[in-house]
């Protein structure tokens, strides 16, 4: 065999069987197969999981290369489902942060899914909620028991751009929370290093309040909660007080729910974020 040719053997990663063999000029092969490389073989698309040897210098010297491939199964467009009925259109940018800096890590899909919105923006809220309802009515896919397991279509929210039309003091917000509230630093997103500039996050039990600030004013105030059987009367009272003072409504976009200050405790208990007293 010519020194300029490499004998390439293709192995199926799932079965271990040899699925092909060819000879290729060294110049037609990449310097490395990292990151993962895809190729067409036998009318299918495959991804290279392992190359032995891994570099062009090595397989050019030996004249042999073994590629272990895994077939990429295409999914019909009609089978692709979204897990949520709605997402916020815009994510804040992330900036570099010192190593070990504290942050609340969010999945990108969680951003502003439950948030506080000024009551005078109620018309914008209702317009967006009407479209979210259509995701349930027109795009929800249900199992035999009627439970939703995905959505064929999703509503990407663009409003409200500024959910807090009146200034809300960050210091006042923190002072109204119970003494056990923990500072979590800023906000980060899963899979990304760094922290969103001018972001903040605090925890009361398993409830996280997070958002963006402009000086002492809170520009975005959102809620992320995990199940917690313990009552949190200080949280409920403090959050209700903030909502009353700033004339805010709690909007749960995915549940198509709008909650006033007097009902925020019932809402948090209903979603399992706090135990009932």
mmCIF file of C-alpha atoms in Angstrom:
data_model
loop_
_atom_site.group_PDB
_atom_site.id
_atom_site.type_symbol
_atom_site.label_atom_id
_atom_site.label_comp_id
_atom_site.label_asym_id
_atom_site.label_seq_id
_atom_site.Cartn_x
_atom_site.Cartn_y
_atom_site.Cartn_z
ATOM 1 C CA UNK A 1 0.000 0.000 0.000
ATOM 2 C CA UNK A 2 1.223 3.502 -0.813
ATOM 3 C CA UNK A 3 2.695 5.486 2.057
ATOM 4 C CA UNK A 4 0.208 8.225 1.167
ATOM 5 C CA UNK A 5 -2.779 5.919 1.801
ATOM 6 C CA UNK A 6 -4.329 4.948 5.119
ATOM 7 C CA UNK A 7 -6.418 1.799 5.540
ATOM 8 C CA UNK A 8 -9.524 2.880 7.470
ATOM 9 C CA UNK A 9 -11.733 0.352 9.254
ATOM 10 C CA UNK A 10 -15.168 1.386 10.547
ATOM 11 C CA UNK A 11 -16.627 -0.256 13.681
ATOM 12 C CA UNK A 12 -20.236 0.027 14.921
ATOM 13 C CA UNK A 13 -20.064 1.214 18.554
ATOM 14 C CA UNK A 14 -23.367 -0.481 19.401
ATOM 15 C CA UNK A 15 -22.563 -3.951 18.068
ATOM 16 C CA UNK A 16 -18.770 -4.030 17.780
ATOM 17 C CA UNK A 17 -19.146 -5.281 14.198
ATOM 18 C CA UNK A 18 -17.041 -4.043 11.306
ATOM 19 C CA UNK A 19 -19.297 -2.073 8.965
ATOM 20 C CA UNK A 20 -16.812 -1.032 6.316
ATOM 21 C CA UNK A 21 -13.229 -0.628 5.152
ATOM 22 C CA UNK A 22 -11.564 1.726 2.711
ATOM 23 C CA UNK A 23 -8.233 3.275 1.785
ATOM 24 C CA UNK A 24 -7.954 7.046 1.801
ATOM 25 C CA UNK A 25 -5.150 9.520 1.082
ATOM 26 C CA UNK A 26 -3.741 11.032 4.284
ATOM 27 C CA UNK A 27 -4.656 14.500 3.018
ATOM 28 C CA UNK A 28 -8.361 13.624 2.984
ATOM 29 C CA UNK A 29 -8.373 12.783 6.704
ATOM 30 C CA UNK A 30 -8.526 15.413 9.474
ATOM 31 C CA UNK A 31 -5.620 16.151 11.784
ATOM 32 C CA UNK A 32 -7.755 14.881 14.667
ATOM 33 C CA UNK A 33 -11.272 13.571 15.211
ATOM 34 C CA UNK A 34 -11.766 15.781 18.258
ATOM 35 C CA UNK A 35 -14.201 17.405 18.775
ATOM 36 C CA UNK A 36 -16.651 14.739 17.608
ATOM 37 C CA UNK A 37 -16.720 14.408 13.818
ATOM 38 C CA UNK A 38 -19.680 13.249 11.771
ATOM 39 C CA UNK A 39 -19.540 11.379 8.470
ATOM 40 C CA UNK A 40 -21.859 9.742 5.955
ATOM 41 C CA UNK A 41 -21.560 5.984 5.573
ATOM 42 C CA UNK A 42 -23.977 3.431 4.097
ATOM 43 C CA UNK A 43 -26.708 6.055 3.622
ATOM 44 C CA UNK A 44 -26.599 7.010 7.311
ATOM 45 C CA UNK A 45 -24.980 9.687 9.463
ATOM 46 C CA UNK A 46 -22.479 8.567 12.088
ATOM 47 C CA UNK A 47 -20.487 10.323 14.799
ATOM 48 C CA UNK A 48 -16.908 9.275 15.544
ATOM 49 C CA UNK A 49 -16.699 8.158 19.170
ATOM 50 C CA UNK A 50 -13.093 6.961 19.066
ATOM 51 C CA UNK A 51 -10.176 7.084 16.641
ATOM 52 C CA UNK A 52 -7.228 4.689 16.998
ATOM 53 C CA UNK A 53 -4.662 6.165 16.661
ATOM 54 C CA UNK A 54 -6.108 9.615 17.385
ATOM 55 C CA UNK A 55 -3.911 11.927 15.271
ATOM 56 C CA UNK A 56 -2.939 12.233 11.608
ATOM 57 C CA UNK A 57 0.771 12.015 12.432
ATOM 58 C CA UNK A 58 0.219 8.626 14.057
ATOM 59 C CA UNK A 59 -2.071 6.992 11.502
ATOM 60 C CA UNK A 60 0.027 8.401 8.613
ATOM 61 C CA UNK A 61 3.029 6.635 10.133
ATOM 62 C CA UNK A 62 1.250 3.300 10.651
ATOM 63 C CA UNK A 63 -0.937 3.433 7.537
ATOM 64 C CA UNK A 64 -3.909 2.183 9.543
ATOM 65 C CA UNK A 65 -6.844 3.831 11.302
ATOM 66 C CA UNK A 66 -9.815 2.354 13.160
ATOM 67 C CA UNK A 67 -12.878 4.547 13.662
ATOM 68 C CA UNK A 68 -15.557 3.506 16.141
ATOM 69 C CA UNK A 69 -18.828 5.093 15.078
ATOM 70 C CA UNK A 70 -22.276 5.561 16.568
ATOM 71 C CA UNK A 71 -25.222 5.984 14.251
ATOM 72 C CA UNK A 72 -27.199 9.207 14.617
ATOM 73 C CA UNK A 73 -30.879 8.390 14.542
ATOM 74 C CA UNK A 74 -32.946 11.103 12.930
ATOM 75 C CA UNK A 75 -36.181 12.032 14.678
ATOM 76 C CA UNK A 76 -39.229 12.935 12.584
ATOM 77 C CA UNK A 77 -40.136 16.595 13.018
ATOM 78 C CA UNK A 78 -43.641 15.592 14.114
ATOM 79 C CA UNK A 79 -42.149 13.626 17.044
ATOM 80 C CA UNK A 80 -40.234 16.584 18.500
ATOM 81 C CA UNK A 81 -41.962 18.007 21.568
ATOM 82 C CA UNK A 82 -41.175 20.930 23.844
ATOM 83 C CA UNK A 83 -41.335 20.255 27.567
ATOM 84 C CA UNK A 84 -42.757 23.703 28.393
ATOM 85 C CA UNK A 85 -45.529 25.832 26.889
ATOM 86 C CA UNK A 86 -43.578 29.106 27.032
ATOM 87 C CA UNK A 87 -40.113 30.628 27.397
ATOM 88 C CA UNK A 88 -38.785 34.136 27.949
ATOM 89 C CA UNK A 89 -37.368 35.509 24.704
ATOM 90 C CA UNK A 90 -34.248 37.177 26.102
ATOM 91 C CA UNK A 91 -31.592 35.870 28.466
ATOM 92 C CA UNK A 92 -29.169 38.215 30.216
ATOM 93 C CA UNK A 93 -25.515 37.969 29.227
ATOM 94 C CA UNK A 94 -23.006 36.226 31.485
ATOM 95 C CA UNK A 95 -19.656 37.791 32.361
ATOM 96 C CA UNK A 96 -16.473 36.344 33.802
ATOM 97 C CA UNK A 97 -16.404 36.009 37.585
ATOM 98 C CA UNK A 98 -13.694 35.209 40.153
ATOM 99 C CA UNK A 99 -13.098 31.496 40.690
ATOM 100 C CA UNK A 100 -15.373 30.151 43.384
ATOM 101 C CA UNK A 101 -17.773 33.116 43.281
ATOM 102 C CA UNK A 102 -21.201 32.288 44.692
ATOM 103 C CA UNK A 103 -24.072 32.018 42.259
ATOM 104 C CA UNK A 104 -27.528 30.559 41.832
ATOM 105 C CA UNK A 105 -27.323 28.245 38.836
ATOM 106 C CA UNK A 106 -30.416 28.265 36.645
ATOM 107 C CA UNK A 107 -31.362 26.247 33.627
ATOM 108 C CA UNK A 108 -31.874 28.666 30.738
ATOM 109 C CA UNK A 109 -35.500 27.508 30.433
ATOM 110 C CA UNK A 110 -36.196 28.600 34.039
ATOM 111 C CA UNK A 111 -35.392 32.267 33.454
ATOM 112 C CA UNK A 112 -38.386 34.440 34.504
ATOM 113 C CA UNK A 113 -40.890 31.586 34.404
ATOM 114 C CA UNK A 114 -42.336 32.776 37.735
ATOM 115 C CA UNK A 115 -41.871 36.488 38.318
ATOM 116 C CA UNK A 116 -43.229 39.617 39.952
ATOM 117 C CA UNK A 117 -44.827 42.101 37.565
ATOM 118 C CA UNK A 118 -46.216 45.582 38.210
ATOM 119 C CA UNK A 119 -50.012 45.514 38.386
ATOM 120 C CA UNK A 120 -50.272 48.378 35.883
ATOM 121 C CA UNK A 121 -48.815 46.023 33.247
ATOM 122 C CA UNK A 122 -51.800 43.730 33.602
ATOM 123 C CA UNK A 123 -52.901 44.190 29.985
ATOM 124 C CA UNK A 124 -49.508 43.053 28.701
ATOM 125 C CA UNK A 125 -49.568 40.080 31.059
ATOM 126 C CA UNK A 126 -53.027 39.007 29.928
ATOM 127 C CA UNK A 127 -52.090 39.335 26.247
ATOM 128 C CA UNK A 128 -49.123 37.024 26.763
ATOM 129 C CA UNK A 129 -51.179 34.584 28.858
ATOM 130 C CA UNK A 130 -53.774 34.313 26.095
ATOM 131 C CA UNK A 131 -51.070 33.057 23.760
ATOM 132 C CA UNK A 132 -49.710 30.667 26.408
ATOM 133 C CA UNK A 133 -53.232 29.245 26.783
ATOM 134 C CA UNK A 134 -53.224 28.524 23.059
ATOM 135 C CA UNK A 135 -50.110 26.387 23.598
ATOM 136 C CA UNK A 136 -52.230 24.234 25.904
ATOM 137 C CA UNK A 137 -55.316 24.266 23.694
ATOM 138 C CA UNK A 138 -53.652 23.735 20.310
ATOM 139 C CA UNK A 139 -50.233 22.218 20.900
ATOM 140 C CA UNK A 140 -50.399 20.080 24.064
ATOM 141 C CA UNK A 141 -49.900 16.338 23.592
ATOM 142 C CA UNK A 142 -51.539 14.087 26.187
ATOM 143 C CA UNK A 143 -51.287 10.443 27.180
ATOM 144 C CA UNK A 144 -54.217 8.062 27.613
ATOM 145 C CA UNK A 145 -54.893 9.489 31.076
ATOM 146 C CA UNK A 146 -55.033 13.028 29.712
ATOM 147 C CA UNK A 147 -51.707 14.069 31.218
ATOM 148 C CA UNK A 148 -49.626 16.478 29.156
ATOM 149 C CA UNK A 149 -46.263 15.054 28.101
ATOM 150 C CA UNK A 150 -45.135 17.817 25.744
ATOM 151 C CA UNK A 151 -46.044 20.605 23.346
ATOM 152 C CA UNK A 152 -45.791 20.677 19.568
ATOM 153 C CA UNK A 153 -45.571 24.476 19.657
ATOM 154 C CA UNK A 154 -44.230 26.946 22.201
ATOM 155 C CA UNK A 155 -44.886 30.625 22.914
ATOM 156 C CA UNK A 156 -41.766 32.775 23.267
ATOM 157 C CA UNK A 157 -42.660 35.768 25.443
ATOM 158 C CA UNK A 158 -41.395 39.217 24.530
ATOM 159 C CA UNK A 159 -43.371 41.192 27.140
ATOM 160 C CA UNK A 160 -43.167 42.770 29.562
ATOM 161 C CA UNK A 161 -39.733 44.073 28.686
ATOM 162 C CA UNK A 162 -39.496 45.901 32.025
ATOM 163 C CA UNK A 163 -41.612 43.855 34.435
ATOM 164 C CA UNK A 164 -41.243 46.350 37.304
ATOM 165 C CA UNK A 165 -42.524 49.710 36.123
ATOM 166 C CA UNK A 166 -42.024 51.286 39.558
ATOM 167 C CA UNK A 167 -38.754 51.146 41.535
ATOM 168 C CA UNK A 168 -38.486 48.361 44.090
ATOM 169 C CA UNK A 169 -35.680 48.830 46.606
ATOM 170 C CA UNK A 170 -33.365 45.839 46.884
ATOM 171 C CA UNK A 171 -32.513 46.769 50.449
ATOM 172 C CA UNK A 172 -36.187 47.027 51.336
ATOM 173 C CA UNK A 173 -36.829 43.641 49.741
ATOM 174 C CA UNK A 174 -34.043 42.004 51.737
ATOM 175 C CA UNK A 175 -35.143 43.688 54.975
ATOM 176 C CA UNK A 176 -38.652 42.258 54.587
ATOM 177 C CA UNK A 177 -37.379 38.700 54.238
ATOM 178 C CA UNK A 178 -36.940 36.526 57.346
ATOM 179 C CA UNK A 179 -33.570 36.716 59.175
ATOM 180 C CA UNK A 180 -32.574 33.266 57.919
ATOM 181 C CA UNK A 181 -32.476 34.381 54.280
ATOM 182 C CA UNK A 182 -29.169 33.364 52.677
ATOM 183 C CA UNK A 183 -27.280 35.417 50.107
ATOM 184 C CA UNK A 184 -26.513 33.198 47.095
ATOM 185 C CA UNK A 185 -24.460 35.779 45.226
ATOM 186 C CA UNK A 186 -25.441 36.312 41.582
ATOM 187 C CA UNK A 187 -27.087 34.306 38.814
ATOM 188 C CA UNK A 188 -25.423 31.860 36.447
ATOM 189 C CA UNK A 189 -26.698 29.474 33.797
ATOM 190 C CA UNK A 190 -26.035 25.771 33.582
ATOM 191 C CA UNK A 191 -23.214 24.951 31.214
ATOM 192 C CA UNK A 192 -21.858 28.507 31.250
ATOM 193 C CA UNK A 193 -19.128 29.885 33.455
ATOM 194 C CA UNK A 194 -19.493 33.264 35.086
ATOM 195 C CA UNK A 195 -22.218 35.422 36.571
ATOM 196 C CA UNK A 196 -24.817 37.773 35.122
ATOM 197 C CA UNK A 197 -23.695 41.354 35.935
ATOM 198 C CA UNK A 198 -25.891 43.241 38.451
ATOM 199 C CA UNK A 199 -27.709 40.042 39.380
ATOM 200 C CA UNK A 200 -28.643 38.822 42.854
ATOM 201 C CA UNK A 201 -30.154 35.740 44.476
ATOM 202 C CA UNK A 202 -31.317 34.932 48.021
ATOM 203 C CA UNK A 203 -32.759 31.754 49.512
ATOM 204 C CA UNK A 204 -35.451 31.261 52.132
ATOM 205 C CA UNK A 205 -35.817 27.563 52.727
ATOM 206 C CA UNK A 206 -36.066 26.008 49.263
ATOM 207 C CA UNK A 207 -37.453 29.186 47.705
ATOM 208 C CA UNK A 208 -35.060 31.357 45.711
ATOM 209 C CA UNK A 209 -35.708 34.993 44.902
ATOM 210 C CA UNK A 210 -33.454 36.242 42.131
ATOM 211 C CA UNK A 211 -33.237 39.032 39.637
ATOM 212 C CA UNK A 212 -31.416 42.006 38.207
ATOM 213 C CA UNK A 213 -30.690 45.350 39.804
ATOM 214 C CA UNK A 214 -29.974 48.873 38.670
ATOM 215 C CA UNK A 215 -28.220 50.385 41.645
ATOM 216 C CA UNK A 216 -30.501 49.740 44.612
ATOM 217 C CA UNK A 217 -33.546 49.355 42.365
ATOM 218 C CA UNK A 218 -34.682 45.881 41.380
ATOM 219 C CA UNK A 219 -35.370 45.651 37.639
ATOM 220 C CA UNK A 220 -36.355 41.963 37.519
ATOM 221 C CA UNK A 221 -37.620 39.923 40.468
ATOM 222 C CA UNK A 222 -38.330 36.247 39.893
ATOM 223 C CA UNK A 223 -38.989 33.142 41.962
ATOM 224 C CA UNK A 224 -37.630 29.612 41.707
ATOM 225 C CA UNK A 225 -38.949 27.072 44.178
ATOM 226 C CA UNK A 226 -38.257 23.443 44.975
ATOM 227 C CA UNK A 227 -40.546 21.183 47.019
ATOM 228 C CA UNK A 228 -40.323 21.859 50.746
ATOM 229 C CA UNK A 229 -42.760 20.551 53.378
ATOM 230 C CA UNK A 230 -41.721 23.159 55.955
ATOM 231 C CA UNK A 231 -43.906 26.251 56.508
ATOM 232 C CA UNK A 232 -42.191 29.565 55.746
ATOM 233 C CA UNK A 233 -44.446 32.196 57.347
ATOM 234 C CA UNK A 234 -41.706 34.826 57.288
ATOM 235 C CA UNK A 235 -41.228 34.371 53.549
ATOM 236 C CA UNK A 236 -44.939 34.511 52.790
ATOM 237 C CA UNK A 237 -45.447 37.599 54.944
ATOM 238 C CA UNK A 238 -42.385 39.381 53.554
ATOM 239 C CA UNK A 239 -43.169 38.594 49.935
ATOM 240 C CA UNK A 240 -46.782 39.682 50.367
ATOM 241 C CA UNK A 241 -45.591 42.935 51.947
ATOM 242 C CA UNK A 242 -43.244 43.626 49.033
ATOM 243 C CA UNK A 243 -46.067 42.966 46.587
ATOM 244 C CA UNK A 244 -48.417 45.276 48.465
ATOM 245 C CA UNK A 245 -45.947 48.129 48.808
ATOM 246 C CA UNK A 246 -44.858 48.036 45.151
ATOM 247 C CA UNK A 247 -48.256 47.007 43.719
ATOM 248 C CA UNK A 248 -46.979 43.759 42.236
ATOM 249 C CA UNK A 249 -48.580 40.571 40.962
ATOM 250 C CA UNK A 250 -46.939 37.169 40.885
ATOM 251 C CA UNK A 251 -47.204 35.623 37.423
ATOM 252 C CA UNK A 252 -46.568 31.917 36.845
ATOM 253 C CA UNK A 253 -46.335 31.830 33.058
ATOM 254 C CA UNK A 254 -46.280 28.058 32.619
ATOM 255 C CA UNK A 255 -49.273 27.534 34.913
ATOM 256 C CA UNK A 256 -51.103 30.508 33.354
ATOM 257 C CA UNK A 257 -51.667 31.922 36.848
ATOM 258 C CA UNK A 258 -51.750 35.462 38.253
ATOM 259 C CA UNK A 259 -51.602 35.790 42.042
ATOM 260 C CA UNK A 260 -52.136 38.815 44.271
ATOM 261 C CA UNK A 261 -50.474 39.543 47.640
ATOM 262 C CA UNK A 262 -53.303 37.986 49.636
ATOM 263 C CA UNK A 263 -53.011 34.661 47.817
ATOM 264 C CA UNK A 264 -49.247 34.270 47.487
ATOM 265 C CA UNK A 265 -49.071 31.923 50.499
ATOM 266 C CA UNK A 266 -51.740 29.655 49.032
ATOM 267 C CA UNK A 267 -49.939 29.675 45.692
ATOM 268 C CA UNK A 268 -46.567 28.710 47.199
ATOM 269 C CA UNK A 269 -48.234 25.929 49.200
ATOM 270 C CA UNK A 270 -50.139 24.692 46.140
ATOM 271 C CA UNK A 271 -46.942 24.294 44.109
ATOM 272 C CA UNK A 272 -45.229 22.594 47.060
ATOM 273 C CA UNK A 273 -42.734 25.404 47.681
ATOM 274 C CA UNK A 274 -43.786 25.824 51.325
ATOM 275 C CA UNK A 275 -45.729 23.650 53.747
ATOM 276 C CA UNK A 276 -49.106 24.762 54.964
ATOM 277 C CA UNK A 277 -49.125 26.168 58.470
#
